[in-house]
mmCIF file of N, CA and C in Angstrom:
data_model
loop_
_atom_site.group_PDB
_atom_site.id
_atom_site.type_symbol
_atom_site.label_atom_id
_atom_site.label_comp_id
_atom_site.label_asym_id
_atom_site.label_seq_id
_atom_site.Cartn_x
_atom_site.Cartn_y
_atom_site.Cartn_z
ATOM 1 N N GLN Z 19 143.184 106.866 123.287
ATOM 2 C CA GLN Z 19 142.072 106.302 123.992
ATOM 3 C C GLN Z 19 141.289 105.368 123.031
ATOM 4 N N ASP Z 20 140.911 104.215 123.525
ATOM 5 C CA ASP Z 20 140.247 103.223 122.699
ATOM 6 C C ASP Z 20 138.769 103.545 122.573
ATOM 7 N N SER Z 21 138.200 103.263 121.406
ATOM 8 C CA SER Z 21 136.808 103.538 121.119
ATOM 9 C C SER Z 21 135.931 102.550 121.925
ATOM 10 N N PRO Z 22 134.805 102.991 122.483
ATOM 11 C CA PRO Z 22 133.940 102.077 123.230
ATOM 12 C C PRO Z 22 133.268 101.047 122.330
ATOM 13 N N LEU Z 23 133.068 101.355 121.041
ATOM 14 C CA LEU Z 23 132.472 100.442 120.107
ATOM 15 C C LEU Z 23 133.440 100.117 119.007
ATOM 16 N N LYS Z 24 133.538 98.857 118.660
ATOM 17 C CA LYS Z 24 134.386 98.408 117.553
ATOM 18 C C LYS Z 24 133.641 98.640 116.230
ATOM 19 N N ALA Z 25 134.343 98.444 115.133
ATOM 20 C CA ALA Z 25 133.761 98.718 113.790
ATOM 21 C C ALA Z 25 132.547 97.842 113.522
ATOM 22 N N VAL Z 26 132.605 96.580 113.853
ATOM 23 C CA VAL Z 26 131.452 95.700 113.589
ATOM 24 C C VAL Z 26 130.274 96.095 114.470
ATOM 25 N N GLN Z 27 130.512 96.491 115.691
ATOM 26 C CA GLN Z 27 129.435 96.925 116.562
ATOM 27 C C GLN Z 27 128.781 98.197 116.019
ATOM 28 N N MET Z 28 129.592 99.089 115.491
ATOM 29 C CA MET Z 28 129.036 100.314 114.912
ATOM 30 C C MET Z 28 128.167 99.989 113.698
ATOM 31 N N LEU Z 29 128.567 99.008 112.897
ATOM 32 C CA LEU Z 29 127.769 98.579 111.756
ATOM 33 C C LEU Z 29 126.410 98.016 112.204
ATOM 34 N N TRP Z 30 126.408 97.233 113.301
ATOM 35 C CA TRP Z 30 125.160 96.707 113.825
ATOM 36 C C TRP Z 30 124.230 97.787 114.357
ATOM 37 N N VAL Z 31 124.814 98.759 115.046
ATOM 38 C CA VAL Z 31 124.016 99.891 115.557
ATOM 39 C C VAL Z 31 123.411 100.652 114.376
ATOM 40 N N ASN Z 32 124.232 100.904 113.351
ATOM 41 C CA ASN Z 32 123.735 101.606 112.160
ATOM 42 C C ASN Z 32 122.601 100.808 111.490
ATOM 43 N N LEU Z 33 122.767 99.505 111.370
ATOM 44 C CA LEU Z 33 121.748 98.684 110.747
ATOM 45 C C LEU Z 33 120.442 98.708 111.517
ATOM 46 N N ILE Z 34 120.537 98.615 112.837
ATOM 47 C CA ILE Z 34 119.314 98.637 113.660
ATOM 48 C C ILE Z 34 118.628 99.992 113.598
ATOM 49 N N MET Z 35 119.401 101.055 113.712
ATOM 50 C CA MET Z 35 118.803 102.377 113.699
ATOM 51 C C MET Z 35 118.183 102.703 112.328
ATOM 52 N N ASP Z 36 118.820 102.289 111.260
ATOM 53 C CA ASP Z 36 118.257 102.508 109.915
ATOM 54 C C ASP Z 36 117.003 101.693 109.705
ATOM 55 N N THR Z 37 116.973 100.490 110.248
ATOM 56 C CA THR Z 37 115.771 99.642 110.106
ATOM 57 C C THR Z 37 114.587 100.269 110.838
ATOM 58 N N LEU Z 38 114.814 100.749 112.056
ATOM 59 C CA LEU Z 38 113.719 101.367 112.810
ATOM 60 C C LEU Z 38 113.230 102.641 112.118
ATOM 61 N N ALA Z 39 114.137 103.441 111.562
ATOM 62 C CA ALA Z 39 113.745 104.661 110.877
ATOM 63 C C ALA Z 39 112.938 104.331 109.611
ATOM 64 N N SER Z 40 113.353 103.313 108.872
ATOM 65 C CA SER Z 40 112.615 102.968 107.679
ATOM 66 C C SER Z 40 111.228 102.391 108.018
ATOM 67 N N LEU Z 41 111.133 101.692 109.137
ATOM 68 C CA LEU Z 41 109.810 101.189 109.562
ATOM 69 C C LEU Z 41 108.905 102.355 109.933
ATOM 70 N N ALA Z 42 109.466 103.389 110.595
ATOM 71 C CA ALA Z 42 108.669 104.523 110.961
ATOM 72 C C ALA Z 42 108.174 105.269 109.737
ATOM 73 N N LEU Z 43 109.001 105.325 108.694
ATOM 74 C CA LEU Z 43 108.557 106.027 107.474
ATOM 75 C C LEU Z 43 107.579 105.188 106.668
ATOM 76 N N ALA Z 44 107.599 103.868 106.840
ATOM 77 C CA ALA Z 44 106.766 102.998 106.021
ATOM 78 C C ALA Z 44 105.398 102.750 106.666
ATOM 79 N N THR Z 45 105.105 103.279 107.808
ATOM 80 C CA THR Z 45 103.859 102.988 108.483
ATOM 81 C C THR Z 45 102.668 103.732 107.889
ATOM 82 N N GLU Z 46 102.898 104.863 107.211
ATOM 83 C CA GLU Z 46 101.813 105.603 106.631
ATOM 84 C C GLU Z 46 101.753 105.321 105.138
ATOM 85 N N PRO Z 47 100.617 104.862 104.646
ATOM 86 C CA PRO Z 47 100.510 104.527 103.235
ATOM 87 C C PRO Z 47 100.504 105.818 102.396
ATOM 88 N N PRO Z 48 101.084 105.766 101.193
ATOM 89 C CA PRO Z 48 101.092 106.934 100.330
ATOM 90 C C PRO Z 48 99.693 107.218 99.764
ATOM 91 N N THR Z 49 99.371 108.449 99.633
ATOM 92 C CA THR Z 49 98.098 108.855 99.096
ATOM 93 C C THR Z 49 98.353 109.654 97.814
ATOM 94 N N GLU Z 50 97.344 109.753 96.984
ATOM 95 C CA GLU Z 50 97.478 110.504 95.748
ATOM 96 C C GLU Z 50 97.753 111.985 96.016
ATOM 97 N N ALA Z 51 97.117 112.534 97.058
ATOM 98 C CA ALA Z 51 97.330 113.933 97.401
ATOM 99 C C ALA Z 51 98.768 114.181 97.850
ATOM 100 N N LEU Z 52 99.353 113.257 98.542
ATOM 101 C CA LEU Z 52 100.725 113.373 98.992
ATOM 102 C C LEU Z 52 101.694 113.363 97.817
ATOM 103 N N LEU Z 53 101.376 112.503 96.840
ATOM 104 C CA LEU Z 53 102.241 112.422 95.676
ATOM 105 C C LEU Z 53 102.088 113.627 94.744
ATOM 106 N N LEU Z 54 100.983 114.307 94.800
ATOM 107 C CA LEU Z 54 100.730 115.409 93.879
ATOM 108 C C LEU Z 54 101.097 116.778 94.496
ATOM 109 N N ARG Z 55 101.348 116.838 95.777
ATOM 110 C CA ARG Z 55 101.641 118.156 96.400
ATOM 111 C C ARG Z 55 103.018 118.647 95.919
ATOM 112 N N ARG Z 56 103.131 119.950 95.904
ATOM 113 C CA ARG Z 56 104.382 120.578 95.497
ATOM 114 C C ARG Z 56 105.397 120.526 96.649
ATOM 115 N N PRO Z 57 106.701 120.475 96.360
ATOM 116 C CA PRO Z 57 107.702 120.491 97.433
ATOM 117 C C PRO Z 57 107.686 121.822 98.194
ATOM 118 N N TYR Z 58 108.087 121.744 99.439
ATOM 119 C CA TYR Z 58 108.209 122.966 100.250
ATOM 120 C C TYR Z 58 109.381 123.796 99.767
ATOM 121 N N GLY Z 59 109.254 125.107 99.839
ATOM 122 C CA GLY Z 59 110.321 126.004 99.426
ATOM 123 C C GLY Z 59 111.436 126.114 100.448
ATOM 124 N N ARG Z 60 112.488 126.760 100.066
ATOM 125 C CA ARG Z 60 113.635 126.953 100.950
ATOM 126 C C ARG Z 60 113.329 127.848 102.134
ATOM 127 N N ASP Z 61 112.400 128.755 101.955
ATOM 128 C CA ASP Z 61 112.070 129.703 103.018
ATOM 129 C C ASP Z 61 110.997 129.143 103.954
ATOM 130 N N HIS Z 62 110.454 127.987 103.658
ATOM 131 C CA HIS Z 62 109.422 127.388 104.484
ATOM 132 C C HIS Z 62 110.116 126.794 105.733
ATOM 133 N N PRO Z 63 109.564 127.073 106.921
ATOM 134 C CA PRO Z 63 110.227 126.534 108.159
ATOM 135 C C PRO Z 63 110.209 125.005 108.208
ATOM 136 N N LEU Z 64 111.262 124.432 108.744
ATOM 137 C CA LEU Z 64 111.360 122.969 108.871
ATOM 138 C C LEU Z 64 110.416 122.464 109.954
ATOM 139 N N VAL Z 65 110.290 123.220 111.056
ATOM 140 C CA VAL Z 65 109.459 122.856 112.171
ATOM 141 C C VAL Z 65 108.250 123.821 112.181
ATOM 142 N N SER Z 66 107.081 123.291 112.033
ATOM 143 C CA SER Z 66 105.889 124.143 112.062
ATOM 144 C C SER Z 66 105.528 124.569 113.492
ATOM 145 N N GLY Z 67 104.595 125.464 113.609
ATOM 146 C CA GLY Z 67 104.168 125.910 114.921
ATOM 147 C C GLY Z 67 103.572 124.802 115.774
ATOM 148 N N THR Z 68 102.789 123.942 115.135
ATOM 149 C CA THR Z 68 102.175 122.788 115.832
ATOM 150 C C THR Z 68 103.269 121.820 116.311
ATOM 151 N N MET Z 69 104.238 121.586 115.435
ATOM 152 C CA MET Z 69 105.320 120.676 115.821
ATOM 153 C C MET Z 69 106.109 121.221 116.999
ATOM 154 N N LEU Z 70 106.420 122.521 116.949
ATOM 155 C CA LEU Z 70 107.169 123.152 118.034
ATOM 156 C C LEU Z 70 106.406 123.106 119.348
ATOM 157 N N ARG Z 71 105.107 123.355 119.284
ATOM 158 C CA ARG Z 71 104.273 123.268 120.479
ATOM 159 C C ARG Z 71 104.269 121.872 121.052
ATOM 160 N N ASN Z 72 104.180 120.853 120.183
ATOM 161 C CA ASN Z 72 104.212 119.443 120.662
ATOM 162 C C ASN Z 72 105.565 119.087 121.258
ATOM 163 N N ILE Z 73 106.644 119.523 120.634
ATOM 164 C CA ILE Z 73 107.979 119.240 121.128
ATOM 165 C C ILE Z 73 108.164 119.842 122.499
ATOM 166 N N LEU Z 74 107.798 121.107 122.634
ATOM 167 C CA LEU Z 74 107.959 121.788 123.924
ATOM 168 C C LEU Z 74 107.028 121.188 124.989
ATOM 169 N N GLY Z 75 105.850 120.818 124.591
ATOM 170 C CA GLY Z 75 104.924 120.183 125.529
ATOM 171 C C GLY Z 75 105.440 118.848 126.039
ATOM 172 N N HIS Z 76 105.951 118.029 125.152
ATOM 173 C CA HIS Z 76 106.524 116.752 125.554
ATOM 174 C C HIS Z 76 107.745 116.915 126.413
ATOM 175 N N ALA Z 77 108.599 117.883 126.048
ATOM 176 C CA ALA Z 77 109.791 118.151 126.860
ATOM 177 C C ALA Z 77 109.448 118.603 128.258
ATOM 178 N N ALA Z 78 108.457 119.470 128.388
ATOM 179 C CA ALA Z 78 108.026 119.928 129.700
ATOM 180 C C ALA Z 78 107.433 118.747 130.500
ATOM 181 N N TYR Z 79 106.642 117.908 129.847
ATOM 182 C CA TYR Z 79 106.057 116.747 130.542
ATOM 183 C C TYR Z 79 107.163 115.799 131.027
ATOM 184 N N GLN Z 80 108.138 115.523 130.208
ATOM 185 C CA GLN Z 80 109.229 114.625 130.568
ATOM 186 C C GLN Z 80 110.042 115.201 131.707
ATOM 187 N N LEU Z 81 110.302 116.502 131.658
ATOM 188 C CA LEU Z 81 111.050 117.100 132.764
ATOM 189 C C LEU Z 81 110.265 117.063 134.053
ATOM 190 N N LEU Z 82 108.970 117.262 133.988
ATOM 191 C CA LEU Z 82 108.111 117.206 135.152
ATOM 192 C C LEU Z 82 108.130 115.812 135.749
ATOM 193 N N VAL Z 83 108.045 114.802 134.919
ATOM 194 C CA VAL Z 83 108.062 113.424 135.399
ATOM 195 C C VAL Z 83 109.428 113.074 136.000
ATOM 196 N N ILE Z 84 110.513 113.508 135.339
ATOM 197 C CA ILE Z 84 111.845 113.174 135.840
ATOM 198 C C ILE Z 84 112.113 113.851 137.183
ATOM 199 N N PHE Z 85 111.710 115.105 137.333
ATOM 200 C CA PHE Z 85 112.033 115.804 138.556
ATOM 201 C C PHE Z 85 111.102 115.491 139.721
ATOM 202 N N THR Z 86 109.949 114.869 139.428
ATOM 203 C CA THR Z 86 109.083 114.453 140.517
ATOM 204 C C THR Z 86 109.412 113.022 140.827
#
């Protein structure tokens, strides 16, 4: 079965997605407090409680909009 995207098209998709991700990371200026904070440990959760609540809230809102 033939791939839906050719190699050059995959490179363009990768370039565009990486550019958008780097712009998203570059929107917040670095602060001294951010540079001085210690790294998170291995046992620290990747998704905090606030993040999980926001993710679930947005998912519920999107499902509500889609189904109505």
